[in-house]
PDB file of C-alpha atoms in Angstrom:
ATOM      1  CA  MET A   1     102.668 104.223  94.126  1.00 47.00           C
ATOM      2  CA  GLY A   2     104.183 101.462  92.042  1.00 44.00           C
ATOM      3  CA  GLU A   3     102.294  99.625  89.370  1.00 44.00           C
ATOM      4  CA  ALA A   4     101.703  96.622  91.631  1.00 44.00           C
ATOM      5  CA  GLU A   5     100.237  98.902  94.278  1.00 44.00           C
ATOM      6  CA  THR A   6      97.821 100.787  92.016  1.00 47.00           C
ATOM      7  CA  PRO A   7      94.297 100.185  93.311  1.00 55.00           C
ATOM      8  CA  SER A   8      91.824  98.694  90.876  1.00 48.00           C
ATOM      9  CA  PHE A   9      88.267  99.883  91.248  1.00 44.00           C
ATOM     10  CA  GLU A  10      84.880  98.213  91.345  1.00 44.00           C
ATOM     11  CA  MET A  11      82.482 101.131  91.627  1.00 43.00           C
ATOM     12  CA  THR A  12      78.831 101.262  92.603  1.00 40.00           C
ATOM     13  CA  TRP A  13      76.586 104.222  93.337  1.00 40.00           C
ATOM     14  CA  SER A  14      74.592 103.951  96.539  1.00 39.00           C
ATOM     15  CA  SER A  15      72.611 107.127  95.940  1.00 36.00           C
ATOM     16  CA  THR A  16      70.145 108.114  93.263  1.00 33.00           C
ATOM     17  CA  THR A  17      70.653 111.810  93.987  1.00 35.00           C
ATOM     18  CA  SER A  18      71.601 113.601  90.785  1.00 36.00           C
ATOM     19  CA  SER A  19      74.727 115.748  90.646  1.00 40.00           C
ATOM     20  CA  GLY A  20      74.414 119.534  90.554  1.00 41.00           C
ATOM     21  CA  TYR A  21      76.583 121.211  87.948  1.00 39.00           C
ATOM     22  CA  CYS A  22      77.837 124.764  87.726  1.00 39.00           C
ATOM     23  CA  SER A  23      80.142 125.921  84.970  1.00 39.00           C
ATOM     24  CA  GLN A  24      83.068 128.174  85.856  1.00 40.00           C
ATOM     25  CA  GLU A  25      85.404 130.124  83.604  1.00 39.00           C
ATOM     26  CA  ASP A  26      89.128 130.558  84.259  1.00 40.00           C
ATOM     27  CA  SER A  27      90.584 132.643  87.088  1.00 38.00           C
ATOM     28  CA  ASP A  28      89.333 135.945  85.557  1.00 37.00           C
ATOM     29  CA  SER A  29      85.711 135.023  86.235  1.00 40.00           C
ATOM     30  CA  GLU A  30      84.086 136.915  89.130  1.00 39.00           C
ATOM     31  CA  LEU A  31      81.900 133.921  89.947  1.00 37.00           C
ATOM     32  CA  GLU A  32      84.836 131.539  90.172  1.00 40.00           C
ATOM     33  CA  GLN A  33      86.834 133.954  92.331  1.00 40.00           C
ATOM     34  CA  TYR A  34      84.039 134.357  94.840  1.00 39.00           C
ATOM     35  CA  PHE A  35      82.879 130.733  94.764  1.00 41.00           C
ATOM     36  CA  THR A  36      86.323 129.144  95.058  1.00 42.00           C
ATOM     37  CA  ALA A  37      87.531 131.363  97.876  1.00 43.00           C
ATOM     38  CA  ARG A  38      84.374 131.307  99.946  1.00 43.00           C
ATOM     39  CA  THR A  39      83.871 127.552  99.811  1.00 45.00           C
ATOM     40  CA  SER A  40      87.541 126.926 100.590  1.00 45.00           C
ATOM     41  CA  LEU A  41      87.840 129.342 103.506  1.00 47.00           C
ATOM     42  CA  ALA A  42      84.408 128.950 105.098  1.00 45.00           C
ATOM     43  CA  ARG A  43      84.277 127.360 108.538  1.00 43.00           C
ATOM     44  CA  ARG A  44      81.190 125.172 108.428  1.00 40.00           C
ATOM     45  CA  PRO A  45      79.723 123.777 111.657  1.00 42.00           C
ATOM     46  CA  ARG A  46      79.729 120.015 112.061  1.00 43.00           C
ATOM     47  CA  ARG A  47      76.513 118.491 110.766  1.00 42.00           C
ATOM     48  CA  ASP A  48      76.748 115.221 112.595  1.00 46.00           C
ATOM     49  CA  GLN A  49      77.459 113.938 116.076  1.00 48.00           C
ATOM     50  CA  ASP A  50      80.619 112.029 115.205  1.00 51.00           C
ATOM     51  CA  GLU A  51      83.181 111.850 117.987  1.00 51.00           C
ATOM     52  CA  PRO A  52      86.927 111.220 117.532  1.00 49.00           C
ATOM     53  CA  VAL A  53      88.308 107.990 118.930  1.00 50.00           C
ATOM     54  CA  GLU A  54      91.605 106.121 118.906  1.00 51.00           C
ATOM     55  CA  TRP A  55      91.903 102.569 117.530  1.00 51.00           C
ATOM     56  CA  GLU A  56      94.657 100.169 118.490  1.00 57.00           C
ATOM     57  CA  THR A  57      96.203  98.386 115.505  1.00 65.00           C
ATOM     58  CA  PRO A  58      98.357  95.528 116.787  1.00 73.00           C
ATOM     59  CA  ASP A  59     101.082  94.007 114.661  1.00 81.00           C
ATOM     60  CA  LEU A  60     100.236  90.533 113.395  1.00 85.00           C
ATOM     61  CA  SER A  61     102.542  87.662 112.549  1.00 89.00           C
ATOM     62  CA  GLN A  62     102.264  86.021 109.130  1.00 90.00           C
ATOM     63  CA  ALA A  63     100.391  83.091 110.664  1.00 92.00           C
ATOM     64  CA  GLU A  64      97.966  85.472 112.395  1.00 93.00           C
ATOM     65  CA  ILE A  65      97.372  87.359 109.153  1.00 93.00           C
ATOM     66  CA  GLU A  66      96.592  84.097 107.334  1.00 94.00           C
ATOM     67  CA  GLN A  67      94.154  83.095 110.080  1.00 95.00           C
ATOM     68  CA  LYS A  68      92.518  86.520 110.072  1.00 94.00           C
ATOM     69  CA  ILE A  69      92.003  86.324 106.305  1.00 95.00           C
ATOM     70  CA  LYS A  70      90.344  82.908 106.638  1.00 96.00           C
ATOM     71  CA  GLU A  71      88.037  84.222 109.353  1.00 95.00           C
ATOM     72  CA  TYR A  72      87.253  87.342 107.311  1.00 96.00           C
ATOM     73  CA  ASN A  73      86.375  85.385 104.155  1.00 95.00           C
ATOM     74  CA  ALA A  74      84.166  83.021 106.165  1.00 95.00           C
ATOM     75  CA  GLN A  75      82.047  85.968 107.382  1.00 94.00           C
ATOM     76  CA  ILE A  76      81.270  87.701 104.082  1.00 90.00           C
ATOM     77  CA  ASN A  77      78.361  86.770 101.825  1.00 87.00           C
ATOM     78  CA  SER A  78      79.767  88.272  98.613  1.00 86.00           C
ATOM     79  CA  ASN A  79      82.745  87.719  96.333  1.00 89.00           C
ATOM     80  CA  LEU A  80      84.778  90.535  97.895  1.00 91.00           C
ATOM     81  CA  PHE A  81      87.316  88.144  99.389  1.00 94.00           C
ATOM     82  CA  MET A  82      90.806  88.865 100.675  1.00 96.00           C
ATOM     83  CA  SER A  83      93.700  86.915  99.182  1.00 95.00           C
ATOM     84  CA  LEU A  84      97.132  86.197 100.645  1.00 94.00           C
ATOM     85  CA  ASN A  85     100.054  86.703  98.251  1.00 94.00           C
ATOM     86  CA  LYS A  86     103.288  84.734  98.111  1.00 91.00           C
ATOM     87  CA  ASP A  87     105.330  87.726  99.266  1.00 91.00           C
ATOM     88  CA  GLY A  88     103.334  87.947 102.499  1.00 90.00           C
ATOM     89  CA  SER A  89     101.154  90.875 101.420  1.00 93.00           C
ATOM     90  CA  TYR A  90      97.445  90.503 100.785  1.00 96.00           C
ATOM     91  CA  THR A  91      94.796  92.072  98.579  1.00 96.00           C
ATOM     92  CA  GLY A  92      91.147  92.790  99.185  1.00 95.00           C
ATOM     93  CA  PHE A  93      88.335  95.307  98.906  1.00 95.00           C
ATOM     94  CA  ILE A  94      87.536  98.385 100.919  1.00 94.00           C
ATOM     95  CA  LYS A  95      84.346 100.415 100.584  1.00 93.00           C
ATOM     96  CA  VAL A  96      84.611 104.204 100.662  1.00 93.00           C
ATOM     97  CA  GLN A  97      81.616 106.466 101.194  1.00 90.00           C
ATOM     98  CA  LEU A  98      81.914 109.977  99.739  1.00 88.00           C
ATOM     99  CA  LYS A  99      80.462 112.661 101.992  1.00 89.00           C
ATOM    100  CA  LEU A 100      81.648 115.822 100.264  1.00 86.00           C
ATOM    101  CA  VAL A 101      79.921 119.103 101.072  1.00 83.00           C
ATOM    102  CA  ARG A 102      81.710 121.169  98.420  1.00 82.00           C
ATOM    103  CA  PRO A 103      81.800 120.638  94.657  1.00 83.00           C
ATOM    104  CA  VAL A 104      84.856 119.158  92.959  1.00 84.00           C
ATOM    105  CA  SER A 105      86.591 120.523  89.854  1.00 85.00           C
ATOM    106  CA  VAL A 106      87.235 118.761  86.543  1.00 80.00           C
ATOM    107  CA  PRO A 107      88.605 120.123  83.258  1.00 81.00           C
ATOM    108  CA  SER A 108      85.843 122.086  81.531  1.00 73.00           C
ATOM    109  CA  SER A 109      86.729 120.393  78.235  1.00 64.00           C
ATOM    110  CA  LYS A 110      85.639 117.125  79.812  1.00 55.00           C
ATOM    111  CA  LYS A 111      82.071 116.134  80.499  1.00 54.00           C
ATOM    112  CA  PRO A 112      81.265 115.143  84.105  1.00 52.00           C
ATOM    113  CA  PRO A 113      82.745 111.634  84.496  1.00 54.00           C
ATOM    114  CA  SER A 114      80.466 108.647  84.153  1.00 54.00           C
ATOM    115  CA  LEU A 115      81.265 105.251  85.641  1.00 49.00           C
ATOM    116  CA  GLN A 116      82.788 104.208  82.295  1.00 53.00           C
ATOM    117  CA  ASP A 117      84.927 107.364  82.256  1.00 54.00           C
ATOM    118  CA  ALA A 118      86.071 106.668  85.808  1.00 51.00           C
ATOM    119  CA  ARG A 119      87.331 103.210  84.826  1.00 52.00           C
ATOM    120  CA  ARG A 120      89.215 104.562  81.805  1.00 55.00           C
ATOM    121  CA  GLY A 121      90.257 107.861  83.379  1.00 52.00           C
ATOM    122  CA  PRO A 122      93.520 109.376  82.100  1.00 50.00           C
ATOM    123  CA  GLY A 123      96.063 110.958  84.411  1.00 48.00           C
ATOM    124  CA  ARG A 124      95.800 114.380  86.061  1.00 47.00           C
ATOM    125  CA  GLY A 125      99.293 115.512  85.154  1.00 45.00           C
ATOM    126  CA  THR A 126      98.448 118.502  82.941  1.00 46.00           C
ATOM    127  CA  SER A 127      97.574 121.880  84.402  1.00 48.00           C
ATOM    128  CA  VAL A 128      94.091 123.193  83.695  1.00 46.00           C
ATOM    129  CA  ARG A 129      93.049 126.840  83.250  1.00 57.00           C
ATOM    130  CA  ARG A 130      89.335 126.292  82.687  1.00 70.00           C
ATOM    131  CA  ARG A 131      87.383 124.147  85.099  1.00 72.00           C
ATOM    132  CA  THR A 132      83.865 122.927  85.658  1.00 78.00           C
ATOM    133  CA  SER A 133      82.675 122.340  89.199  1.00 77.00           C
ATOM    134  CA  PHE A 134      79.963 119.864  90.137  1.00 76.00           C
ATOM    135  CA  TYR A 135      78.636 118.083  93.193  1.00 79.00           C
ATOM    136  CA  LEU A 136      79.215 114.365  93.499  1.00 78.00           C
ATOM    137  CA  PRO A 137      76.061 112.429  94.444  1.00 77.00           C
ATOM    138  CA  LYS A 138      75.540 112.473  98.180  1.00 74.00           C
ATOM    139  CA  ASP A 139      76.664 109.334 100.010  1.00 74.00           C
ATOM    140  CA  ALA A 140      78.031 107.709  96.858  1.00 83.00           C
ATOM    141  CA  VAL A 141      79.879 104.459  97.630  1.00 87.00           C
ATOM    142  CA  LYS A 142      82.939 103.032  95.859  1.00 87.00           C
ATOM    143  CA  HIS A 143      84.464  99.565  96.265  1.00 89.00           C
ATOM    144  CA  LEU A 144      88.240  99.649  95.794  1.00 91.00           C
ATOM    145  CA  HIS A 145      90.497  96.650  95.256  1.00 93.00           C
ATOM    146  CA  VAL A 146      93.774  97.469  97.038  1.00 95.00           C
ATOM    147  CA  LEU A 147      96.939  95.943  98.457  1.00 95.00           C
ATOM    148  CA  SER A 148      97.667  95.653 102.159  1.00 95.00           C
ATOM    149  CA  ARG A 149     100.500  98.182 101.736  1.00 95.00           C
ATOM    150  CA  THR A 150      98.355 100.728  99.856  1.00 96.00           C
ATOM    151  CA  ARG A 151      98.327 103.911 101.943  1.00 97.00           C
ATOM    152  CA  ALA A 152      95.419 106.214 102.716  1.00 96.00           C
ATOM    153  CA  ARG A 153      96.953 109.041 100.694  1.00 96.00           C
ATOM    154  CA  GLU A 154      97.277 106.762  97.668  1.00 96.00           C
ATOM    155  CA  VAL A 155      93.622 105.785  97.950  1.00 96.00           C
ATOM    156  CA  ILE A 156      92.600 109.464  97.882  1.00 95.00           C
ATOM    157  CA  GLU A 157      94.856 110.228  94.913  1.00 93.00           C
ATOM    158  CA  ALA A 158      93.578 107.230  92.951  1.00 85.00           C
ATOM    159  CA  LEU A 159      89.945 108.194  93.568  1.00 87.00           C
ATOM    160  CA  LEU A 160      90.529 111.746  92.346  1.00 87.00           C
ATOM    161  CA  ARG A 161      92.481 110.521  89.319  1.00 84.00           C
ATOM    162  CA  LYS A 162      89.775 108.074  88.311  1.00 79.00           C
ATOM    163  CA  PHE A 163      87.130 110.806  88.408  1.00 77.00           C
ATOM    164  CA  LEU A 164      89.327 113.400  86.640  1.00 80.00           C
ATOM    165  CA  VAL A 165      89.208 115.656  89.707  1.00 85.00           C
ATOM    166  CA  VAL A 166      91.897 118.339  89.478  1.00 86.00           C
ATOM    167  CA  ASP A 167      91.621 119.601  93.059  1.00 88.00           C
ATOM    168  CA  ASP A 168      94.696 119.113  95.234  1.00 88.00           C
ATOM    169  CA  PRO A 169      94.503 115.752  97.100  1.00 92.00           C
ATOM    170  CA  ARG A 170      95.508 117.523 100.315  1.00 89.00           C
ATOM    171  CA  LYS A 171      92.072 119.162 100.324  1.00 90.00           C
ATOM    172  CA  PHE A 172      90.581 115.731 101.130  1.00 94.00           C
ATOM    173  CA  ALA A 173      91.010 113.230 103.935  1.00 94.00           C
ATOM    174  CA  LEU A 174      90.092 109.594 104.506  1.00 96.00           C
ATOM    175  CA  PHE A 175      88.298 108.818 107.761  1.00 95.00           C
ATOM    176  CA  GLU A 176      87.425 105.587 109.537  1.00 95.00           C
ATOM    177  CA  ARG A 177      83.981 105.425 111.084  1.00 93.00           C
ATOM    178  CA  ALA A 178      82.605 103.028 113.702  1.00 93.00           C
ATOM    179  CA  GLU A 179      79.340 102.582 115.600  1.00 92.00           C
ATOM    180  CA  ARG A 180      79.612 101.576 119.259  1.00 87.00           C
ATOM    181  CA  HIS A 181      76.842 101.473 121.836  1.00 87.00           C
ATOM    182  CA  GLY A 182      74.611 103.721 119.770  1.00 87.00           C
ATOM    183  CA  GLN A 183      77.371 106.316 119.228  1.00 91.00           C
ATOM    184  CA  VAL A 184      79.196 107.140 116.002  1.00 91.00           C
ATOM    185  CA  TYR A 185      82.961 107.628 116.177  1.00 92.00           C
ATOM    186  CA  LEU A 186      85.164 109.157 113.502  1.00 91.00           C
ATOM    187  CA  ARG A 187      88.960 109.319 113.093  1.00 93.00           C
ATOM    188  CA  LYS A 188      91.027 110.850 110.307  1.00 94.00           C
ATOM    189  CA  LEU A 189      93.609 108.442 108.906  1.00 95.00           C
ATOM    190  CA  LEU A 190      97.231 109.468 108.673  1.00 94.00           C
ATOM    191  CA  ASP A 191      98.656 109.563 105.157  1.00 94.00           C
ATOM    192  CA  ASP A 192     100.743 106.405 105.667  1.00 95.00           C
ATOM    193  CA  GLU A 193      98.061 104.262 107.312  1.00 96.00           C
ATOM    194  CA  GLN A 194      96.926 101.170 105.421  1.00 96.00           C
ATOM    195  CA  PRO A 195      93.134 100.933 105.032  1.00 96.00           C
ATOM    196  CA  LEU A 196      93.063  97.256 104.064  1.00 96.00           C
ATOM    197  CA  ARG A 197      94.986  96.322 107.220  1.00 95.00           C
ATOM    198  CA  LEU A 198      92.425  98.214 109.301  1.00 95.00           C
ATOM    199  CA  ARG A 199      89.647  96.408 107.408  1.00 95.00           C
ATOM    200  CA  LEU A 200      91.187  93.018 108.196  1.00 95.00           C
ATOM    201  CA  LEU A 201      91.604  93.799 111.897  1.00 94.00           C
ATOM    202  CA  ALA A 202      88.022  95.081 112.237  1.00 93.00           C
ATOM    203  CA  GLY A 203      86.365  92.345 110.193  1.00 93.00           C
ATOM    204  CA  PRO A 204      83.801  92.831 107.408  1.00 93.00           C
ATOM    205  CA  SER A 205      81.104  94.590 109.469  1.00 93.00           C
ATOM    206  CA  ASP A 206      80.420  98.168 108.342  1.00 92.00           C
ATOM    207  CA  LYS A 207      79.311  99.042 111.870  1.00 92.00           C
ATOM    208  CA  ALA A 208      82.671  97.941 113.233  1.00 93.00           C
ATOM    209  CA  LEU A 209      84.542  99.946 110.597  1.00 94.00           C
ATOM    210  CA  SER A 210      83.811 101.841 107.395  1.00 94.00           C
ATOM    211  CA  PHE A 211      85.720 104.443 105.379  1.00 95.00           C
ATOM    212  CA  VAL A 212      84.553 107.946 104.506  1.00 94.00           C
ATOM    213  CA  LEU A 213      86.078 110.541 102.174  1.00 93.00           C
ATOM    214  CA  LYS A 214      85.494 114.090 103.385  1.00 92.00           C
ATOM    215  CA  GLU A 215      86.967 117.559 103.043  1.00 90.00           C
ATOM    216  CA  ASN A 216      90.172 117.966 104.995  1.00 87.00           C
ATOM    217  CA  ASP A 217      88.971 120.561 107.502  1.00 75.00           C
ATOM    218  CA  SER A 218      91.602 120.376 110.222  1.00 61.00           C
ATOM    219  CA  GLY A 219      90.959 123.830 111.670  1.00 58.00           C
ATOM    220  CA  GLU A 220      94.107 125.317 110.138  1.00 60.00           C
ATOM    221  CA  VAL A 221      94.156 126.409 106.509  1.00 62.00           C
ATOM    222  CA  ASN A 222      96.826 124.545 104.538  1.00 66.00           C
ATOM    223  CA  TRP A 223      97.804 127.384 102.206  1.00 73.00           C
ATOM    224  CA  ASP A 224     100.302 125.215 100.321  1.00 76.00           C
ATOM    225  CA  ALA A 225      97.408 123.117  99.021  1.00 72.00           C
ATOM    226  CA  PHE A 226      96.041 126.008  96.922  1.00 76.00           C
ATOM    227  CA  SER A 227      97.131 127.244  93.516  1.00 80.00           C
ATOM    228  CA  MET A 228      98.374 130.760  92.817  1.00 84.00           C
ATOM    229  CA  PRO A 229      95.056 131.886  91.238  1.00 83.00           C
ATOM    230  CA  GLU A 230      93.177 130.614  94.295  1.00 79.00           C
ATOM    231  CA  LEU A 231      95.497 132.499  96.681  1.00 83.00           C
ATOM    232  CA  HIS A 232      94.988 135.704  94.670  1.00 84.00           C
ATOM    233  CA  ASN A 233      91.234 135.067  94.854  1.00 82.00           C
ATOM    234  CA  PHE A 234      91.436 134.827  98.643  1.00 81.00           C
ATOM    235  CA  LEU A 235      93.212 138.185  98.845  1.00 87.00           C
ATOM    236  CA  ARG A 236      90.572 139.816  96.652  1.00 86.00           C
ATOM    237  CA  ILE A 237      87.735 138.374  98.710  1.00 83.00           C
ATOM    238  CA  LEU A 238      89.381 139.459 101.982  1.00 83.00           C
ATOM    239  CA  GLN A 239      89.785 142.975 100.572  1.00 89.00           C
ATOM    240  CA  ARG A 240      86.100 143.071  99.574  1.00 88.00           C
ATOM    241  CA  GLU A 241      85.038 141.862 103.010  1.00 85.00           C
ATOM    242  CA  GLU A 242      87.247 144.467 104.708  1.00 91.00           C
ATOM    243  CA  GLU A 243      85.777 147.229 102.537  1.00 92.00           C
ATOM    244  CA  GLU A 244      82.240 146.042 103.279  1.00 91.00           C
ATOM    245  CA  HIS A 245      82.851 145.941 107.035  1.00 90.00           C
ATOM    246  CA  LEU A 246      84.363 149.424 106.892  1.00 93.00           C
ATOM    247  CA  ARG A 247      81.364 150.718 104.924  1.00 93.00           C
ATOM    248  CA  GLN A 248      78.953 149.276 107.486  1.00 92.00           C
ATOM    249  CA  ILE A 249      80.861 150.806 110.425  1.00 93.00           C
ATOM    250  CA  LEU A 250      80.983 154.242 108.787  1.00 94.00           C
ATOM    251  CA  GLN A 251      77.289 154.001 107.953  1.00 93.00           C
ATOM    252  CA  LYS A 252      76.456 153.100 111.557  1.00 92.00           C
ATOM    253  CA  TYR A 253      78.352 156.034 113.062  1.00 94.00           C
ATOM    254  CA  SER A 254      77.036 158.409 110.409  1.00 94.00           C
ATOM    255  CA  TYR A 255      73.483 157.391 111.305  1.00 93.00           C
ATOM    256  CA  CYS A 256      74.145 157.911 115.036  1.00 93.00           C
ATOM    257  CA  ARG A 257      75.718 161.292 114.377  1.00 93.00           C
ATOM    258  CA  GLN A 258      72.721 162.358 112.272  1.00 93.00           C
ATOM    259  CA  LYS A 259      70.233 161.349 115.016  1.00 91.00           C
ATOM    260  CA  ILE A 260      72.198 163.212 117.670  1.00 92.00           C
ATOM    261  CA  GLN A 261      72.294 166.338 115.516  1.00 90.00           C
ATOM    262  CA  GLU A 262      68.544 166.074 114.870  1.00 89.00           C
ATOM    263  CA  ALA A 263      67.954 165.798 118.627  1.00 89.00           C
ATOM    264  CA  LEU A 264      70.131 168.851 119.292  1.00 88.00           C
ATOM    265  CA  HIS A 265      68.216 170.934 116.730  1.00 87.00           C
ATOM    266  CA  ALA A 266      64.913 169.825 118.243  1.00 85.00           C
ATOM    267  CA  CYS A 267      65.868 170.929 121.771  1.00 81.00           C
ATOM    268  CA  PRO A 268      64.674 174.415 122.780  1.00 74.00           C
ATOM    269  CA  LEU A 269      67.386 176.963 123.501  1.00 68.00           C
ATOM    270  CA  GLY A 270      67.979 178.125 127.036  1.00 56.00           C
TER     271      GLY A 270
END
């Protein structure tokens, strides 16, 4: 993402829920091995009634875009306006709600990021051996100032970078959410989709369209998104689970065999 496309952030918390913190050592820690693998591999049931839906996104002419921006700005009662640029692109704000079930990881040498840290946040380029995991406040909301050509994947990467999160961006996905006739509909954005364009087409109403950051649970495990220590952790956890299942099966048949033998000894001869 070029410098002109880098989202700037106006951030506000919508939840007073405090974050839960748990400190983890490097990949030799038993707790980290079990925690990382189990939370990454677990198949959690859906906790809401969201239903997938398709949205049509028609192409607009430059004149139509200008008219849409005027209509959009006339409907909002804040200073989060959209602006048309000379090159035909436009800038504006999108609001992203974070609904993360699992904790995120930051360098353990860093304290959990505050709002001031998030605005200053350095890059995520260096590899980290020691990490601290913590839960982001539930239903936290961020306002992002982006370009019309800013892609969904870039929004995710910028959010993680601002909060010093070292997890792979492919572990997360940006969704669009809408309420229609009392039903809630959810759709995962493709990497190249442009959230601000969707915002303009839908108008400023959060019921018509809002954005949600969630874990990228697509049903298939994207193994390329994990580091080598995490993959080794998965193998160790799978081995432990296999050994435990085997122990339980042997114990079950041993118990049955013992009861049968006791019954045979109790039967009178003849």
